[in-house]
Amino acid sequence: MAMNKILVIGGSGFVGTHLANQLVERNISVVVPTRRRERTKQLILLPAVDMIQADVFDEAALVRLMDGVDAVVNLVGVLHSDPALPYGPAFKRAHVDLPQIIVSACKKAGVRRLVHMSALKAAADAPSEYLRSKAAGEAIVLAAQ
């Protein structure tokens, strides 16, 4: 299946910027939702990248963004959260809640390809809140297969 258009959630970050450049070089259109469009100047300049100000935690907005895309890539990650067990609220929101929203939106939009970036050594019993929350997000995505 040819990939013509890909939605990259978390596309304005370090990995996302590099991925967007690689996709554009392969003549693939890229849609990158962002909270602050003005902070994504390096991507706005790419001709095949559509930067759209959107709330990725709004499932209806994600479904609209997925219209006509061949695949979704989730690169969202946060490095810090308030301490809590098994992980803090920022980790839960970005690494657990968001993958659930993305999976649901993919199903509603009919998108069958989802690439979810997790973390090395993510596990439910990992030594850090970050890795435990990444493992919970992985489990959601894997269960959706």
Tab-separated table of N, CA and C in Angstrom:
chain	number	residue	atom	x	y	z
A	1	MET	N	0.838	-1.179	0.000
A	1	MET	CA	0.000	0.000	0.000
A	1	MET	C	0.885	1.244	0.000
A	2	ALA	N	0.611	2.139	-0.922
A	2	ALA	CA	1.373	3.391	-1.011
A	2	ALA	C	0.950	4.339	0.104
A	3	MET	N	1.919	5.007	0.655
A	3	MET	CA	1.654	6.006	1.686
A	3	MET	C	1.740	7.378	1.015
A	4	ASN	N	0.643	8.108	1.031
A	4	ASN	CA	0.613	9.436	0.431
A	4	ASN	C	0.511	10.551	1.451
A	5	LYS	N	-0.126	10.248	2.598
A	5	LYS	CA	-0.354	11.273	3.606
A	5	LYS	C	-0.303	10.625	4.987
A	6	ILE	N	0.495	11.207	5.886
A	6	ILE	CA	0.678	10.646	7.221
A	6	ILE	C	0.461	11.735	8.267
A	7	LEU	N	-0.289	11.403	9.296
A	7	LEU	CA	-0.495	12.283	10.439
A	7	LEU	C	0.563	11.951	11.480
A	8	VAL	N	1.365	12.950	11.872
A	8	VAL	CA	2.427	12.734	12.846
A	8	VAL	C	2.095	13.524	14.109
A	9	ILE	N	1.635	12.816	15.124
A	9	ILE	CA	1.298	13.431	16.406
A	9	ILE	C	2.585	13.500	17.219
A	10	GLY	N	2.916	14.681	17.701
A	10	GLY	CA	4.215	14.888	18.334
A	10	GLY	C	5.265	15.207	17.284
A	11	GLY	N	4.818	15.640	16.129
A	11	GLY	CA	5.709	15.883	14.996
A	11	GLY	C	6.564	17.121	15.089
A	12	SER	N	6.292	17.984	16.043
A	12	SER	CA	7.109	19.193	16.152
A	12	SER	C	8.296	19.012	17.095
A	13	GLY	N	8.432	17.832	17.650
A	13	GLY	CA	9.560	17.548	18.531
A	13	GLY	C	10.796	17.127	17.751
A	14	PHE	N	11.811	16.703	18.474
A	14	PHE	CA	13.096	16.335	17.878
A	14	PHE	C	12.950	15.209	16.851
A	15	VAL	N	12.378	14.094	17.260
A	15	VAL	CA	12.219	12.954	16.347
A	15	VAL	C	11.227	13.308	15.245
A	16	GLY	N	10.134	13.971	15.602
A	16	GLY	CA	9.105	14.314	14.627
A	16	GLY	C	9.605	15.206	13.516
A	17	THR	N	10.449	16.162	13.852
A	17	THR	CA	11.011	17.062	12.839
A	17	THR	C	11.854	16.283	11.840
A	18	HIS	N	12.664	15.363	12.339
A	18	HIS	CA	13.482	14.535	11.449
A	18	HIS	C	12.611	13.609	10.610
A	19	LEU	N	11.593	13.031	11.226
A	19	LEU	CA	10.686	12.144	10.484
A	19	LEU	C	9.972	12.921	9.382
A	20	ALA	N	9.459	14.098	9.699
A	20	ALA	CA	8.752	14.908	8.699
A	20	ALA	C	9.663	15.210	7.512
A	21	ASN	N	10.905	15.556	7.785
A	21	ASN	CA	11.854	15.817	6.695
A	21	ASN	C	12.052	14.586	5.823
A	22	GLN	N	12.184	13.417	6.448
A	22	GLN	CA	12.372	12.180	5.687
A	22	GLN	C	11.145	11.846	4.838
A	23	LEU	N	9.964	12.048	5.407
A	23	LEU	CA	8.737	11.761	4.658
A	23	LEU	C	8.587	12.704	3.472
A	24	VAL	N	8.872	13.981	3.675
A	24	VAL	CA	8.780	14.962	2.586
A	24	VAL	C	9.752	14.598	1.466
A	25	GLU	N	10.952	14.152	1.817
A	25	GLU	CA	11.921	13.723	0.800
A	25	GLU	C	11.394	12.558	-0.028
A	26	ARG	N	10.468	11.785	0.534
A	26	ARG	CA	9.869	10.640	-0.167
A	26	ARG	C	8.523	11.016	-0.817
A	27	ASN	N	8.285	12.318	-0.929
A	27	ASN	CA	7.055	12.846	-1.544
A	27	ASN	C	5.790	12.410	-0.826
A	28	ILE	N	5.865	12.333	0.487
A	28	ILE	CA	4.700	11.990	1.301
A	28	ILE	C	4.245	13.268	2.012
A	29	SER	N	2.967	13.564	1.927
A	29	SER	CA	2.408	14.720	2.640
A	29	SER	C	2.321	14.397	4.118
A	30	VAL	N	2.582	15.395	4.947
A	30	VAL	CA	2.609	15.205	6.388
A	30	VAL	C	1.679	16.228	7.043
A	31	VAL	N	0.867	15.755	7.962
A	31	VAL	CA	0.021	16.627	8.764
A	31	VAL	C	0.550	16.554	10.188
A	32	VAL	N	0.845	17.715	10.765
A	32	VAL	CA	1.363	17.773	12.128
A	32	VAL	C	0.475	18.696	12.959
A	33	PRO	N	-0.280	18.115	13.890
A	33	PRO	CA	-1.044	18.976	14.794
A	33	PRO	C	-0.094	19.595	15.820
A	34	THR	N	-0.387	20.817	16.213
A	34	THR	CA	0.473	21.510	17.167
A	34	THR	C	-0.356	22.413	18.071
A	35	ARG	N	0.113	22.589	19.278
A	35	ARG	CA	-0.559	23.515	20.198
A	35	ARG	C	-0.211	24.952	19.860
A	36	ARG	N	1.019	25.162	19.397
A	36	ARG	CA	1.490	26.520	19.111
A	36	ARG	C	2.189	26.531	17.760
A	37	ARG	N	1.442	26.912	16.745
A	37	ARG	CA	1.955	26.896	15.368
A	37	ARG	C	3.218	27.740	15.212
A	38	GLU	N	3.298	28.862	15.917
A	38	GLU	CA	4.440	29.764	15.773
A	38	GLU	C	5.753	29.145	16.256
A	39	ARG	N	5.684	28.079	17.032
A	39	ARG	CA	6.898	27.418	17.533
A	39	ARG	C	7.422	26.350	16.578
A	40	THR	N	6.795	26.199	15.431
A	40	THR	CA	7.158	25.107	14.524
A	40	THR	C	7.673	25.638	13.195
A	41	LYS	N	8.427	26.717	13.234
A	41	LYS	CA	8.891	27.374	12.009
A	41	LYS	C	9.683	26.435	11.088
A	42	GLN	N	10.479	25.545	11.660
A	42	GLN	CA	11.291	24.650	10.834
A	42	GLN	C	10.428	23.721	9.997
A	43	LEU	N	9.222	23.396	10.464
A	43	LEU	CA	8.330	22.524	9.706
A	43	LEU	C	7.407	23.313	8.781
A	44	ILE	N	7.032	24.509	9.184
A	44	ILE	CA	6.144	25.330	8.364
A	44	ILE	C	6.776	25.594	7.003
A	45	LEU	N	8.100	25.666	6.955
A	45	LEU	CA	8.806	25.959	5.712
A	45	LEU	C	8.810	24.792	4.733
A	46	LEU	N	8.538	23.579	5.208
A	46	LEU	CA	8.518	22.422	4.315
A	46	LEU	C	7.226	22.432	3.490
A	47	PRO	N	7.346	22.308	2.176
A	47	PRO	CA	6.167	22.458	1.310
A	47	PRO	C	5.087	21.393	1.496
A	48	ALA	N	5.437	20.209	1.886
A	48	ALA	CA	4.446	19.132	1.984
A	48	ALA	C	4.004	18.878	3.425
A	49	VAL	N	4.307	19.821	4.329
A	49	VAL	CA	3.914	19.669	5.724
A	49	VAL	C	2.822	20.676	6.037
A	50	ASP	N	1.720	20.168	6.546
A	50	ASP	CA	0.592	21.005	6.930
A	50	ASP	C	0.546	21.067	8.448
A	51	MET	N	0.923	22.214	9.004
A	51	MET	CA	0.896	22.412	10.452
A	51	MET	C	-0.490	22.930	10.827
A	52	ILE	N	-1.184	22.193	11.675
A	52	ILE	CA	-2.544	22.557	12.049
A	52	ILE	C	-2.627	22.712	13.557
A	53	GLN	N	-3.075	23.878	13.988
A	53	GLN	CA	-3.245	24.101	15.424
A	53	GLN	C	-4.437	23.271	15.882
A	54	ALA	N	-4.191	22.350	16.797
A	54	ALA	CA	-5.242	21.435	17.245
A	54	ALA	C	-4.895	20.862	18.608
A	55	ASP	N	-5.932	20.414	19.297
A	55	ASP	CA	-5.775	19.737	20.577
A	55	ASP	C	-5.843	18.239	20.316
A	56	VAL	N	-4.711	17.554	20.410
A	56	VAL	CA	-4.681	16.126	20.100
A	56	VAL	C	-5.405	15.282	21.140
A	57	PHE	N	-5.769	15.881	22.266
A	57	PHE	CA	-6.521	15.150	23.280
A	57	PHE	C	-8.029	15.215	23.008
A	58	ASP	N	-8.419	15.941	21.969
A	58	ASP	CA	-9.813	16.043	21.534
A	58	ASP	C	-10.027	14.994	20.442
A	59	GLU	N	-10.710	13.918	20.788
A	59	GLU	CA	-10.869	12.810	19.849
A	59	GLU	C	-11.549	13.234	18.550
A	60	ALA	N	-12.558	14.076	18.628
A	60	ALA	CA	-13.248	14.536	17.415
A	60	ALA	C	-12.292	15.307	16.510
A	61	ALA	N	-11.418	16.111	17.102
A	61	ALA	CA	-10.424	16.849	16.313
A	61	ALA	C	-9.456	15.880	15.642
A	62	LEU	N	-9.045	14.843	16.351
A	62	LEU	CA	-8.155	13.838	15.757
A	62	LEU	C	-8.827	13.113	14.605
A	63	VAL	N	-10.078	12.770	14.768
A	63	VAL	CA	-10.801	12.087	13.682
A	63	VAL	C	-10.805	12.978	12.441
A	64	ARG	N	-11.051	14.271	12.615
A	64	ARG	CA	-11.030	15.204	11.474
A	64	ARG	C	-9.634	15.268	10.852
A	65	LEU	N	-8.591	15.298	11.683
A	65	LEU	CA	-7.226	15.343	11.172
A	65	LEU	C	-6.856	14.065	10.413
A	66	MET	N	-7.497	12.968	10.743
A	66	MET	CA	-7.199	11.685	10.113
A	66	MET	C	-7.891	11.496	8.765
A	67	ASP	N	-8.724	12.430	8.386
A	67	ASP	CA	-9.427	12.317	7.109
A	67	ASP	C	-8.413	12.254	5.960
A	68	GLY	N	-8.436	11.161	5.224
A	68	GLY	CA	-7.562	11.010	4.065
A	68	GLY	C	-6.140	10.585	4.358
A	69	VAL	N	-5.809	10.286	5.613
A	69	VAL	CA	-4.441	9.850	5.905
A	69	VAL	C	-4.331	8.331	5.762
A	70	ASP	N	-3.141	7.899	5.399
A	70	ASP	CA	-2.869	6.468	5.233
A	70	ASP	C	-2.333	5.835	6.506
A	71	ALA	N	-1.774	6.671	7.381
A	71	ALA	CA	-1.192	6.155	8.622
A	71	ALA	C	-1.080	7.281	9.638
A	72	VAL	N	-0.969	6.872	10.899
A	72	VAL	CA	-0.771	7.803	12.009
A	72	VAL	C	0.487	7.370	12.751
A	73	VAL	N	1.302	8.341	13.109
A	73	VAL	CA	2.496	8.084	13.911
A	73	VAL	C	2.341	8.881	15.210
A	74	ASN	N	2.490	8.203	16.340
A	74	ASN	CA	2.432	8.877	17.640
A	74	ASN	C	3.830	8.927	18.246
A	75	LEU	N	4.360	10.137	18.353
A	75	LEU	CA	5.690	10.336	18.926
A	75	LEU	C	5.642	11.089	20.250
A	76	VAL	N	4.461	11.313	20.795
A	76	VAL	CA	4.315	12.143	21.983
A	76	VAL	C	4.999	11.508	23.186
A	77	GLY	N	5.749	12.331	23.885
A	77	GLY	CA	6.386	11.890	25.117
A	77	GLY	C	6.699	13.088	25.982
A	78	VAL	N	6.519	12.931	27.268
A	78	VAL	CA	6.918	13.959	28.227
A	78	VAL	C	7.961	13.343	29.141
A	79	LEU	N	8.855	14.181	29.632
A	79	LEU	CA	9.959	13.661	30.450
A	79	LEU	C	9.761	13.835	31.940
A	80	HIS	N	8.817	14.695	32.342
A	80	HIS	CA	8.629	14.959	33.768
A	80	HIS	C	7.157	14.972	34.133
A	81	SER	N	6.855	14.558	35.360
A	81	SER	CA	5.496	14.591	35.875
A	81	SER	C	5.566	14.692	37.391
A	82	ASP	N	4.490	15.143	37.992
A	82	ASP	CA	4.435	15.160	39.444
A	82	ASP	C	4.464	13.725	39.946
A	83	PRO	N	5.214	13.459	41.007
A	83	PRO	CA	5.321	12.090	41.498
A	83	PRO	C	3.968	11.509	41.933
A	84	ALA	N	3.738	10.298	41.523
A	84	ALA	CA	2.554	9.542	41.922
A	84	ALA	C	2.816	8.083	41.572
A	85	LEU	N	2.013	7.210	42.114
A	85	LEU	CA	2.177	5.783	41.800
A	85	LEU	C	0.978	5.306	41.015
A	86	PRO	N	1.136	4.540	39.963
A	86	PRO	CA	2.406	4.045	39.427
A	86	PRO	C	3.141	5.084	38.573
A	87	TYR	N	2.471	6.228	38.227
A	87	TYR	CA	3.129	7.306	37.492
A	87	TYR	C	2.287	8.565	37.623
A	88	GLY	N	2.930	9.711	37.391
A	88	GLY	CA	2.293	11.005	37.591
A	88	GLY	C	1.262	11.358	36.533
A	89	PRO	N	0.480	12.417	36.776
A	89	PRO	CA	-0.620	12.792	35.881
A	89	PRO	C	-0.176	13.228	34.485
A	90	ALA	N	0.966	13.876	34.354
A	90	ALA	CA	1.424	14.279	33.015
A	90	ALA	C	1.829	13.050	32.201
A	91	PHE	N	2.471	12.074	32.866
A	91	PHE	CA	2.806	10.820	32.191
A	91	PHE	C	1.530	10.094	31.778
A	92	LYS	N	0.557	10.032	32.671
A	92	LYS	CA	-0.704	9.350	32.364
A	92	LYS	C	-1.390	10.000	31.168
A	93	ARG	N	-1.462	11.314	31.182
A	93	ARG	CA	-2.166	12.016	30.101
A	93	ARG	C	-1.486	11.779	28.748
A	94	ALA	N	-0.162	11.942	28.683
A	94	ALA	CA	0.566	11.840	27.414
A	94	ALA	C	0.830	10.412	26.976
A	95	HIS	N	1.153	9.534	27.910
A	95	HIS	CA	1.605	8.192	27.546
A	95	HIS	C	0.522	7.124	27.628
A	96	VAL	N	-0.570	7.395	28.349
A	96	VAL	CA	-1.625	6.388	28.532
A	96	VAL	C	-2.938	6.874	27.914
A	97	ASP	N	-3.402	8.054	28.353
A	97	ASP	CA	-4.682	8.563	27.845
A	97	ASP	C	-4.617	8.868	26.349
A	98	LEU	N	-3.553	9.537	25.907
A	98	LEU	CA	-3.460	9.901	24.493
A	98	LEU	C	-3.421	8.687	23.570
A	99	PRO	N	-2.636	7.651	23.839
A	99	PRO	CA	-2.701	6.482	22.962
A	99	PRO	C	-4.114	5.883	22.876
A	100	GLN	N	-4.851	5.911	23.996
A	100	GLN	CA	-6.228	5.407	23.973
A	100	GLN	C	-7.095	6.264	23.041
A	101	ILE	N	-6.938	7.576	23.129
A	101	ILE	CA	-7.687	8.488	22.265
A	101	ILE	C	-7.308	8.271	20.802
A	102	ILE	N	-6.015	8.107	20.528
A	102	ILE	CA	-5.544	7.896	19.153
A	102	ILE	C	-6.099	6.603	18.582
A	103	VAL	N	-6.054	5.523	19.355
A	103	VAL	CA	-6.586	4.233	18.894
A	103	VAL	C	-8.069	4.370	18.567
A	104	SER	N	-8.817	5.001	19.436
A	104	SER	CA	-10.249	5.183	19.214
A	104	SER	C	-10.503	6.036	17.964
A	105	ALA	N	-9.744	7.120	17.809
A	105	ALA	CA	-9.904	7.990	16.640
A	105	ALA	C	-9.551	7.241	15.354
A	106	CYS	N	-8.497	6.430	15.388
A	106	CYS	CA	-8.125	5.633	14.209
A	106	CYS	C	-9.268	4.708	13.792
A	107	LYS	N	-9.875	4.067	14.769
A	107	LYS	CA	-10.993	3.175	14.469
A	107	LYS	C	-12.142	3.950	13.842
A	108	LYS	N	-12.481	5.100	14.407
A	108	LYS	CA	-13.578	5.910	13.879
A	108	LYS	C	-13.279	6.459	12.492
A	109	ALA	N	-12.020	6.808	12.235
A	109	ALA	CA	-11.635	7.388	10.949
A	109	ALA	C	-11.297	6.325	9.909
A	110	GLY	N	-11.221	5.071	10.328
A	110	GLY	CA	-10.884	3.997	9.395
A	110	GLY	C	-9.411	3.918	9.046
A	111	VAL	N	-8.560	4.470	9.900
A	111	VAL	CA	-7.114	4.397	9.681
A	111	VAL	C	-6.617	3.087	10.273
A	112	ARG	N	-5.989	2.268	9.438
A	112	ARG	CA	-5.588	0.929	9.869
A	112	ARG	C	-4.115	0.808	10.247
A	113	ARG	N	-3.340	1.859	10.021
A	113	ARG	CA	-1.903	1.791	10.324
A	113	ARG	C	-1.553	2.840	11.382
A	114	LEU	N	-1.000	2.354	12.485
A	114	LEU	CA	-0.593	3.225	13.583
A	114	LEU	C	0.802	2.802	14.039
A	115	VAL	N	1.713	3.752	14.040
A	115	VAL	CA	3.047	3.530	14.584
A	115	VAL	C	3.102	4.305	15.891
A	116	HIS	N	3.408	3.594	16.955
A	116	HIS	CA	3.439	4.202	18.288
A	116	HIS	C	4.851	4.086	18.830
A	117	MET	N	5.492	5.226	19.080
A	117	MET	CA	6.849	5.203	19.621
A	117	MET	C	6.783	5.144	21.140
A	118	SER	N	7.413	4.135	21.692
A	118	SER	CA	7.428	3.962	23.136
A	118	SER	C	8.820	4.298	23.654
A	119	ALA	N	9.388	3.443	24.469
A	119	ALA	CA	10.717	3.683	25.044
A	119	ALA	C	11.399	2.345	25.322
A	120	LEU	N	12.700	2.334	25.199
A	120	LEU	CA	13.460	1.138	25.538
A	120	LEU	C	13.239	0.786	27.002
A	121	LYS	N	13.053	-0.477	27.281
A	121	LYS	CA	12.872	-1.016	28.628
A	121	LYS	C	11.563	-0.591	29.291
A	122	ALA	N	10.572	-0.170	28.477
A	122	ALA	CA	9.257	0.135	29.039
A	122	ALA	C	8.670	-1.165	29.572
A	123	ALA	N	8.171	-1.139	30.793
A	123	ALA	CA	7.587	-2.328	31.409
A	123	ALA	C	6.747	-1.902	32.607
A	124	ALA	N	5.726	-2.684	32.898
A	124	ALA	CA	4.836	-2.368	34.018
A	124	ALA	C	5.589	-2.306	35.348
A	125	ASP	N	6.677	-3.058	35.454
A	125	ASP	CA	7.459	-3.072	36.700
A	125	ASP	C	8.800	-2.335	36.554
A	126	ALA	N	8.897	-1.450	35.573
A	126	ALA	CA	10.134	-0.699	35.333
A	126	ALA	C	10.445	0.205	36.528
A	127	PRO	N	11.697	0.611	36.675
A	127	PRO	CA	12.090	1.402	37.834
A	127	PRO	C	11.640	2.869	37.799
A	128	SER	N	11.156	3.364	36.654
A	128	SER	CA	10.758	4.777	36.609
A	128	SER	C	9.293	4.918	36.208
A	129	GLU	N	8.697	6.011	36.649
A	129	GLU	CA	7.315	6.320	36.282
A	129	GLU	C	7.192	6.478	34.765
A	130	TYR	N	8.186	7.100	34.163
A	130	TYR	CA	8.202	7.300	32.714
A	130	TYR	C	8.056	5.961	31.988
A	131	LEU	N	8.907	5.009	32.339
A	131	LEU	CA	8.884	3.708	31.660
A	131	LEU	C	7.606	2.927	31.958
A	132	ARG	N	7.082	3.026	33.174
A	132	ARG	CA	5.829	2.334	33.499
A	132	ARG	C	4.674	2.930	32.704
A	133	SER	N	4.646	4.256	32.566
A	133	SER	CA	3.556	4.874	31.800
A	133	SER	C	3.685	4.565	30.316
A	134	LYS	N	4.899	4.519	29.801
A	134	LYS	CA	5.104	4.149	28.397
A	134	LYS	C	4.631	2.707	28.155
A	135	ALA	N	4.889	1.829	29.105
A	135	ALA	CA	4.438	0.438	28.983
A	135	ALA	C	2.911	0.360	28.951
A	136	ALA	N	2.246	1.163	29.763
A	136	ALA	CA	0.781	1.162	29.772
A	136	ALA	C	0.240	1.641	28.430
A	137	GLY	N	0.875	2.638	27.839
A	137	GLY	CA	0.465	3.106	26.509
A	137	GLY	C	0.694	2.052	25.442
A	138	GLU	N	1.826	1.363	25.519
A	138	GLU	CA	2.129	0.263	24.583
A	138	GLU	C	1.035	-0.803	24.662
A	139	ALA	N	0.637	-1.139	25.876
A	139	ALA	CA	-0.361	-2.185	26.069
A	139	ALA	C	-1.684	-1.800	25.391
A	140	ILE	N	-2.054	-0.544	25.466
A	140	ILE	CA	-3.282	-0.070	24.828
A	140	ILE	C	-3.195	-0.238	23.319
A	141	VAL	N	-2.070	0.175	22.746
A	141	VAL	CA	-1.907	0.083	21.296
A	141	VAL	C	-1.847	-1.373	20.839
A	142	LEU	N	-1.110	-2.195	21.557
A	142	LEU	CA	-1.014	-3.611	21.185
A	142	LEU	C	-2.360	-4.328	21.308
A	143	ALA	N	-3.149	-3.972	22.316
A	143	ALA	CA	-4.465	-4.581	22.486
A	143	ALA	C	-5.409	-4.219	21.351
A	144	ALA	N	-5.150	-3.102	20.696
A	144	ALA	CA	-6.022	-2.639	19.610
A	144	ALA	C	-5.772	-3.373	18.298
A	145	GLN	N	-4.701	-4.151	18.220
A	145	GLN	CA	-4.401	-4.867	16.980
A	145	GLN	C	-5.526	-5.789	16.644
